Amino acid sequence: MASPVPFHYSTFNDERTTDMKILVTGGRGFLGAWVLKALLEAGHGARVLDRAGDRSLVHGIVGARAAAIEWHDGDVSNGGDVAAAASGCDGAIHLAGLLTPTCRDDALRAVDVNIKGTIHVFEAARRECWAGVAYASSAGVYGPDDALHPAPATVYGATKLACEGIARAYWCDPAAQADGRPGHRVASVGLRPFVIYGAGRETGSSAGPSLACRAIALRQPYVIPFTGATGLVYVEDVAQVFVAAATAGPQAALVLNMVGDVYTTDQMLTRLRALGPGVELSAQGAPLPIAAELPADDLRQLVPHYQPTPLREGLLRTLEVYQRQAAQDTGSSPSVAGISAHTPFTQTLHS
């Protein structure tokens, strides 16, 4: 089933907490940047734990509010780094993790980052007595043939399913604490988004819809590297739900499917071609190893007025960002696979 406990309004505190400081692991990445934007717009403080590196994507997506973000350089697989970053925070949105290709190439590193990293976050939650943790699971916990019972067909999906079990254990077994202090039950909400798309999505085996929008903006041909049907979820919708999950005070260990709208690649290409007439777009390759008919949970119990962004609107928003970037990127030759270093994303999104 999609949720280990019944999902109803009494599962959450009646009053949502405001003005919290939320730790965002993996905040330097695509989803992290949009989550930070949503957090700050909602009036919360944000602290990021991520490996040292380029922060231009975050500054571009978040804009002027990015100056308020606290940064802790570190690795989620290092318990000391997580503990230091978590100190003084009120909760966490745990996004740090390796994606499908990297997990396939280095399964042991996938265990260190995806599984051990999640344990470190939940240990920090117990020490800090947080009301809850929101964490990124994935529709990848399902295999290609069964849309009801998780049976992952990838190392990535297997690590995400393990993380769901860890979250459930920290809620059900409050006495299990390494330092011997009285246990603190850690409530959590794990989100299983299907394919997330939006401006800035550049990596992962399912980045094709986002990269197709970039290709349209650059007037370059592009081949989406998978076929078949898949659920598509716009990144701002995902960010909105993560912020609600981290601040709602869940009273359980929930896991919720975030399916979006299901389209075949042919249907997706029809909509993309309408936005970019004359651009050569196609799809080839095996379907994603996830059953397309996943049951969707009612996310309005986290976000009362939740309305998913229609595919055409989400693709158009994504395309408009890349078109502004392409227009500003004079004298350079940006590739479809990466954001050009010549045009800061902050100019692209906030011009």
CSV table of C-alpha atoms in Angstrom, one decimal:
chain,number,residue,atom,x,y,z
A,1,MET,CA,0.0,0.0,0.0
A,2,ALA,CA,1.1,3.6,-0.5
A,3,SER,CA,0.9,4.5,3.2
A,4,PRO,CA,1.9,2.5,6.2
A,5,VAL,CA,-0.8,4.1,8.3
A,6,PRO,CA,-4.2,5.6,7.3
A,7,PHE,CA,-3.8,9.1,5.9
A,8,HIS,CA,-6.3,11.5,7.4
A,9,TYR,CA,-6.4,14.9,9.0
A,10,SER,CA,-5.8,13.7,12.5
A,11,THR,CA,-2.4,12.4,11.4
A,12,PHE,CA,-1.1,16.0,11.5
A,13,ASN,CA,-1.2,18.8,14.1
A,14,ASP,CA,-4.1,21.1,13.6
A,15,GLU,CA,-1.9,24.2,13.7
A,16,ARG,CA,1.0,24.5,11.3
A,17,THR,CA,4.2,25.8,12.8
A,18,THR,CA,5.6,29.0,11.3
A,19,ASP,CA,9.0,30.6,11.5
A,20,MET,CA,11.0,27.4,11.8
A,21,LYS,CA,14.6,26.8,10.9
A,22,ILE,CA,14.7,23.8,8.6
A,23,LEU,CA,17.8,21.9,7.6
A,24,VAL,CA,17.8,21.0,3.9
A,25,THR,CA,20.3,18.2,3.1
A,26,GLY,CA,21.3,18.2,-0.6
A,27,GLY,CA,20.1,21.8,-0.8
A,28,ARG,CA,22.6,22.7,-3.6
A,29,GLY,CA,20.9,20.5,-6.1
A,30,PHE,CA,17.9,21.0,-8.4
A,31,LEU,CA,15.1,20.0,-6.1
A,32,GLY,CA,16.9,21.5,-3.1
A,33,ALA,CA,17.1,24.9,-4.7
A,34,TRP,CA,13.3,24.9,-5.4
A,35,VAL,CA,12.6,23.7,-1.8
A,36,LEU,CA,14.8,26.5,-0.4
A,37,LYS,CA,12.8,29.0,-2.5
A,38,ALA,CA,9.5,27.6,-1.1
A,39,LEU,CA,10.8,27.5,2.5
A,40,LEU,CA,11.9,31.1,2.4
A,41,GLU,CA,8.8,32.4,0.7
A,42,ALA,CA,6.8,30.7,3.5
A,43,GLY,CA,8.7,32.7,6.1
A,44,HIS,CA,11.0,29.9,7.4
A,45,GLY,CA,14.7,29.9,7.9
A,46,ALA,CA,16.9,27.6,6.0
A,47,ARG,CA,20.2,25.9,6.6
A,48,VAL,CA,21.8,23.7,3.9
A,49,LEU,CA,24.1,20.7,4.4
A,50,ASP,CA,25.8,19.8,1.1
A,51,ARG,CA,29.2,19.1,-0.2
A,52,ALA,CA,31.2,22.2,-1.2
A,53,GLY,CA,30.6,23.4,-4.7
A,54,ASP,CA,28.9,25.8,-7.0
A,55,ARG,CA,25.8,27.5,-5.5
A,56,SER,CA,24.8,29.5,-8.6
A,57,LEU,CA,21.7,27.3,-9.2
A,58,VAL,CA,20.4,28.1,-5.8
A,59,HIS,CA,21.1,31.8,-6.1
A,60,GLY,CA,19.4,31.8,-9.5
A,61,ILE,CA,16.2,30.0,-8.4
A,62,VAL,CA,15.9,31.6,-4.9
A,63,GLY,CA,16.9,35.1,-5.9
A,64,ALA,CA,17.6,37.8,-3.4
A,65,ARG,CA,16.4,35.7,-0.5
A,66,ALA,CA,19.3,33.4,-1.0
A,67,ALA,CA,21.4,35.7,1.1
A,68,ALA,CA,19.5,34.5,4.2
A,69,ILE,CA,20.5,30.8,3.7
A,70,GLU,CA,23.0,29.3,6.2
A,71,TRP,CA,25.5,27.0,4.6
A,72,HIS,CA,27.3,24.0,6.1
A,73,ASP,CA,29.8,22.2,3.8
A,74,GLY,CA,29.8,18.5,4.6
A,75,ASP,CA,28.7,15.1,3.6
A,76,VAL,CA,25.4,13.4,4.7
A,77,SER,CA,27.3,10.1,5.0
A,78,ASN,CA,29.4,11.7,7.8
A,79,GLY,CA,27.4,11.6,11.0
A,80,GLY,CA,29.5,14.4,12.5
A,81,ASP,CA,28.7,16.7,9.6
A,82,VAL,CA,25.0,16.0,10.0
A,83,ALA,CA,25.0,16.5,13.7
A,84,ALA,CA,26.8,19.8,13.4
A,85,ALA,CA,24.5,21.1,10.7
A,86,ALA,CA,21.4,19.9,12.6
A,87,SER,CA,22.2,21.7,15.9
A,88,GLY,CA,19.7,24.4,16.5
A,89,CYS,CA,17.3,23.5,13.7
A,90,ASP,CA,13.6,22.7,14.2
A,91,GLY,CA,13.3,20.0,11.5
A,92,ALA,CA,14.7,18.7,8.2
A,93,ILE,CA,13.9,18.2,4.6
A,94,HIS,CA,16.3,15.3,3.7
A,95,LEU,CA,17.0,15.4,-0.1
A,96,ALA,CA,20.6,14.4,-0.2
A,97,GLY,CA,21.1,11.2,-2.2
A,98,LEU,CA,22.7,9.6,-5.2
A,99,LEU,CA,20.5,9.1,-8.3
A,100,THR,CA,19.9,6.0,-10.4
A,101,PRO,CA,23.0,6.1,-12.6
A,102,THR,CA,25.5,6.7,-9.8
A,103,CYS,CA,23.8,4.0,-7.6
A,104,ARG,CA,24.1,1.6,-10.4
A,105,ASP,CA,27.8,2.3,-10.9
A,106,ASP,CA,28.7,2.4,-7.2
A,107,ALA,CA,26.3,0.5,-5.0
A,108,LEU,CA,28.5,0.7,-1.9
A,109,ARG,CA,28.7,4.5,-2.1
A,110,ALA,CA,24.9,4.4,-2.6
A,111,VAL,CA,24.5,2.7,0.7
A,112,ASP,CA,26.8,5.2,2.4
A,113,VAL,CA,24.9,8.2,1.1
A,114,ASN,CA,21.3,7.1,0.7
A,115,ILE,CA,20.9,4.7,3.6
A,116,LYS,CA,23.6,5.7,6.2
A,117,GLY,CA,22.9,9.4,5.4
A,118,THR,CA,19.2,8.9,6.2
A,119,ILE,CA,20.1,7.2,9.5
A,120,HIS,CA,22.3,10.1,10.4
A,121,VAL,CA,19.4,12.5,9.7
A,122,PHE,CA,17.0,10.5,11.9
A,123,GLU,CA,19.6,10.3,14.7
A,124,ALA,CA,19.9,14.0,14.5
A,125,ALA,CA,16.2,14.4,14.7
A,126,ARG,CA,16.1,12.2,17.8
A,127,ARG,CA,18.9,14.2,19.5
A,128,GLU,CA,17.3,17.5,18.6
A,129,CYS,CA,13.7,16.3,19.5
A,130,TRP,CA,12.4,17.5,16.1
A,131,ALA,CA,8.6,17.3,15.5
A,132,GLY,CA,9.3,15.5,12.3
A,133,VAL,CA,11.4,14.9,9.2
A,134,ALA,CA,10.3,15.2,5.5
A,135,TYR,CA,12.5,13.0,3.3
A,136,ALA,CA,12.7,12.1,-0.4
A,137,SER,CA,11.8,8.6,-1.2
A,138,SER,CA,10.9,7.8,-4.8
A,139,ALA,CA,8.5,6.1,-7.1
A,140,GLY,CA,11.5,4.0,-7.8
A,141,VAL,CA,10.6,1.8,-4.8
A,142,TYR,CA,8.1,0.2,-7.2
A,143,GLY,CA,9.2,-2.3,-9.9
A,144,PRO,CA,8.0,-2.3,-13.5
A,145,ASP,CA,5.2,-4.9,-13.0
A,146,ASP,CA,3.4,-4.1,-9.7
A,147,ALA,CA,1.9,-0.7,-8.9
A,148,LEU,CA,0.7,-1.7,-5.4
A,149,HIS,CA,3.6,-3.5,-3.7
A,150,PRO,CA,7.1,-2.0,-3.6
A,151,ALA,CA,9.6,-4.3,-5.4
A,152,PRO,CA,12.4,-2.1,-6.7
A,153,ALA,CA,14.3,-3.1,-9.8
A,154,THR,CA,17.3,-0.7,-9.3
A,155,VAL,CA,19.9,-0.2,-6.6
A,156,TYR,CA,18.5,3.3,-6.3
A,157,GLY,CA,15.0,2.1,-5.6
A,158,ALA,CA,16.3,-0.5,-3.2
A,159,THR,CA,18.1,2.2,-1.1
A,160,LYS,CA,14.9,4.4,-1.1
A,161,LEU,CA,12.8,1.5,0.1
A,162,ALA,CA,15.3,0.8,2.9
A,163,CYS,CA,15.1,4.5,3.9
A,164,GLU,CA,11.3,4.1,4.3
A,165,GLY,CA,11.9,1.2,6.6
A,166,ILE,CA,14.4,3.2,8.6
A,167,ALA,CA,11.9,6.0,9.0
A,168,ARG,CA,9.2,3.6,10.2
A,169,ALA,CA,11.6,2.1,12.7
A,170,TYR,CA,12.4,5.4,14.2
A,171,TRP,CA,8.7,6.0,14.8
A,172,CYS,CA,7.9,2.6,16.1
A,173,ASP,CA,11.0,1.9,18.2
A,174,PRO,CA,11.5,5.0,20.4
A,175,ALA,CA,13.8,3.2,22.8
A,176,ALA,CA,16.5,2.4,20.2
A,177,GLN,CA,19.1,5.1,20.8
A,178,ALA,CA,22.8,4.5,20.7
A,179,ASP,CA,23.8,6.8,23.5
A,180,GLY,CA,21.4,5.3,26.0
A,181,ARG,CA,19.2,8.4,26.6
A,182,PRO,CA,15.4,8.0,26.7
A,183,GLY,CA,14.1,7.6,23.2
A,184,HIS,CA,12.3,10.2,21.2
A,185,ARG,CA,9.9,9.0,18.5
A,186,VAL,CA,10.7,10.6,15.2
A,187,ALA,CA,7.7,11.3,13.0
A,188,SER,CA,8.2,11.6,9.3
A,189,VAL,CA,6.7,12.1,5.9
A,190,GLY,CA,8.4,10.4,2.9
A,191,LEU,CA,7.4,11.5,-0.5
A,192,ARG,CA,7.6,9.3,-3.5
A,193,PRO,CA,7.5,11.6,-6.5
A,194,PHE,CA,7.5,10.1,-10.0
A,195,VAL,CA,9.4,12.0,-12.6
A,196,ILE,CA,10.2,15.6,-11.4
A,197,TYR,CA,10.7,18.2,-14.1
A,198,GLY,CA,11.5,21.9,-14.2
A,199,ALA,CA,14.2,24.4,-14.9
A,200,GLY,CA,17.5,23.2,-13.5
A,201,ARG,CA,16.9,19.5,-13.8
A,202,GLU,CA,20.0,18.3,-15.6
A,203,THR,CA,20.9,14.9,-14.2
A,204,GLY,CA,19.3,11.5,-13.6
A,205,SER,CA,17.9,8.9,-15.9
A,206,SER,CA,14.5,10.7,-16.0
A,207,ALA,CA,15.7,14.3,-16.7
A,208,GLY,CA,14.5,14.0,-20.3
A,209,PRO,CA,11.4,16.2,-20.1
A,210,SER,CA,13.4,19.1,-18.6
A,211,LEU,CA,16.3,18.7,-21.0
A,212,ALA,CA,13.8,18.7,-23.9
A,213,CYS,CA,12.6,22.1,-22.8
A,214,ARG,CA,16.2,23.3,-22.8
A,215,ALA,CA,16.7,21.9,-26.2
A,216,ILE,CA,13.7,23.8,-27.5
A,217,ALA,CA,15.1,27.0,-26.1
A,218,LEU,CA,18.4,26.3,-27.8
A,219,ARG,CA,16.8,25.1,-31.0
A,220,GLN,CA,18.7,21.9,-30.8
A,221,PRO,CA,17.5,18.3,-31.5
A,222,TYR,CA,17.0,16.1,-28.4
A,223,VAL,CA,16.2,12.5,-27.8
A,224,ILE,CA,14.4,11.7,-24.5
A,225,PRO,CA,16.2,8.5,-23.4
A,226,PHE,CA,13.2,6.5,-22.4
A,227,THR,CA,9.8,5.5,-23.7
A,228,GLY,CA,6.5,4.3,-22.3
A,229,ALA,CA,4.2,5.9,-19.8
A,230,THR,CA,5.3,7.9,-16.7
A,231,GLY,CA,4.0,10.3,-14.1
A,232,LEU,CA,5.2,13.8,-14.4
A,233,VAL,CA,5.3,16.2,-11.4
A,234,TYR,CA,6.3,19.9,-11.7
A,235,VAL,CA,9.1,20.8,-9.3
A,236,GLU,CA,7.4,23.7,-7.6
A,237,ASP,CA,4.5,21.4,-6.7
A,238,VAL,CA,7.0,19.0,-5.1
A,239,ALA,CA,8.7,21.8,-3.2
A,240,GLN,CA,5.4,23.0,-1.9
A,241,VAL,CA,4.5,19.6,-0.5
A,242,PHE,CA,7.9,19.1,1.0
A,243,VAL,CA,7.7,22.3,3.0
A,244,ALA,CA,4.2,21.4,4.2
A,245,ALA,CA,5.4,18.0,5.2
A,246,ALA,CA,8.3,19.4,7.2
A,247,THR,CA,6.2,21.9,9.1
A,248,ALA,CA,2.9,20.1,9.6
A,249,GLY,CA,3.9,18.1,12.7
A,250,PRO,CA,3.1,14.6,11.4
A,251,GLN,CA,2.0,12.1,14.1
A,252,ALA,CA,3.1,9.0,12.2
A,253,ALA,CA,5.6,7.6,9.8
A,254,LEU,CA,3.9,8.3,6.5
A,255,VAL,CA,4.9,7.5,2.9
A,256,LEU,CA,3.0,9.2,0.2
A,257,ASN,CA,2.9,8.7,-3.5
A,258,MET,CA,3.2,11.9,-5.6
A,259,VAL,CA,2.3,10.6,-9.1
A,260,GLY,CA,1.4,13.7,-11.0
A,261,ASP,CA,-0.2,13.3,-14.4
A,262,VAL,CA,0.6,10.1,-16.3
A,263,TYR,CA,1.5,10.5,-20.0
A,264,THR,CA,3.2,8.3,-22.6
A,265,THR,CA,6.3,9.7,-24.2
A,266,ASP,CA,4.3,10.2,-27.4
A,267,GLN,CA,1.8,12.4,-25.6
A,268,MET,CA,4.6,14.2,-23.9
A,269,LEU,CA,6.3,14.8,-27.3
A,270,THR,CA,3.1,16.1,-28.8
A,271,ARG,CA,3.0,18.8,-26.1
A,272,LEU,CA,6.7,19.6,-26.4
A,273,ARG,CA,6.5,19.9,-30.1
A,274,ALA,CA,3.7,22.3,-29.8
A,275,LEU,CA,5.9,24.6,-27.7
A,276,GLY,CA,8.9,24.2,-30.1
A,277,PRO,CA,7.7,23.9,-33.7
A,278,GLY,CA,10.6,22.9,-35.9
A,279,VAL,CA,12.8,21.4,-33.2
A,280,GLU,CA,13.6,17.8,-33.7
A,281,LEU,CA,12.4,15.9,-30.7
A,282,SER,CA,12.1,12.2,-30.2
A,283,ALA,CA,12.2,9.4,-27.6
A,284,GLN,CA,14.0,6.0,-27.6
A,285,GLY,CA,15.1,3.5,-25.1
A,286,ALA,CA,13.5,1.2,-22.6
A,287,PRO,CA,10.7,2.4,-20.3
A,288,LEU,CA,11.6,3.5,-16.9
A,289,PRO,CA,11.6,0.5,-14.5
A,290,ILE,CA,8.6,1.7,-12.6
A,291,ALA,CA,4.9,0.7,-13.1
A,292,ALA,CA,3.0,3.7,-14.5
A,293,GLU,CA,-0.3,3.0,-12.8
A,294,LEU,CA,0.7,4.0,-9.3
A,295,PRO,CA,-2.0,5.0,-6.8
A,296,ALA,CA,-1.9,8.7,-6.0
A,297,ASP,CA,-2.3,9.8,-2.4
A,298,ASP,CA,-4.5,12.9,-1.5
A,299,LEU,CA,-1.9,15.5,-0.9
A,300,ARG,CA,-4.5,18.1,0.0
A,301,GLN,CA,-4.3,16.9,3.5
A,302,LEU,CA,-0.8,18.4,3.6
A,303,VAL,CA,-1.6,21.3,1.3
A,304,PRO,CA,-5.3,22.0,1.7
A,305,HIS,CA,-5.7,23.9,-1.6
A,306,TYR,CA,-3.2,21.7,-3.5
A,307,GLN,CA,-3.7,21.8,-7.3
A,308,PRO,CA,-1.1,20.1,-9.4
A,309,THR,CA,0.3,22.2,-12.2
A,310,PRO,CA,-1.0,20.9,-15.6
A,311,LEU,CA,1.7,19.5,-17.8
A,312,ARG,CA,1.5,22.2,-20.5
A,313,GLU,CA,1.8,25.0,-17.9
A,314,GLY,CA,4.7,23.3,-16.2
A,315,LEU,CA,6.5,22.7,-19.5
A,316,LEU,CA,5.9,26.3,-20.5
A,317,ARG,CA,7.3,27.7,-17.2
A,318,THR,CA,10.3,25.5,-17.7
A,319,LEU,CA,10.8,26.5,-21.3
A,320,GLU,CA,10.4,30.2,-20.5
A,321,VAL,CA,13.3,30.1,-18.0
A,322,TYR,CA,15.6,28.4,-20.6
A,323,GLN,CA,14.5,30.8,-23.3
A,324,ARG,CA,15.5,33.8,-21.2
A,325,GLN,CA,18.8,32.1,-20.4
A,326,ALA,CA,19.4,31.4,-24.1
A,327,ALA,CA,18.6,35.0,-25.0
A,328,GLN,CA,21.1,36.3,-22.5
A,329,ASP,CA,23.8,33.8,-23.3
A,330,THR,CA,25.3,35.6,-26.2
A,331,GLY,CA,28.7,34.6,-27.5
A,332,SER,CA,28.7,31.2,-25.8
A,333,SER,CA,27.8,27.6,-26.8
A,334,PRO,CA,25.8,26.1,-23.9
A,335,SER,CA,25.3,22.4,-24.1
A,336,VAL,CA,21.9,20.7,-23.5
A,337,ALA,CA,23.4,18.7,-20.6
A,338,GLY,CA,24.5,21.6,-18.3
A,339,ILE,CA,23.7,25.1,-17.2
A,340,SER,CA,25.9,27.6,-19.0
A,341,ALA,CA,28.5,29.1,-16.8
A,342,HIS,CA,28.2,32.3,-18.8
A,343,THR,CA,24.8,33.2,-17.6
A,344,PRO,CA,24.1,33.2,-13.9
A,345,PHE,CA,20.8,31.6,-13.2
A,346,THR,CA,19.9,34.6,-11.0
A,347,GLN,CA,19.8,36.7,-14.2
A,348,THR,CA,17.8,34.1,-16.0
A,349,LEU,CA,15.0,33.7,-13.4
A,350,HIS,CA,14.9,37.3,-12.0
A,351,SER,CA,15.4,39.5,-15.0
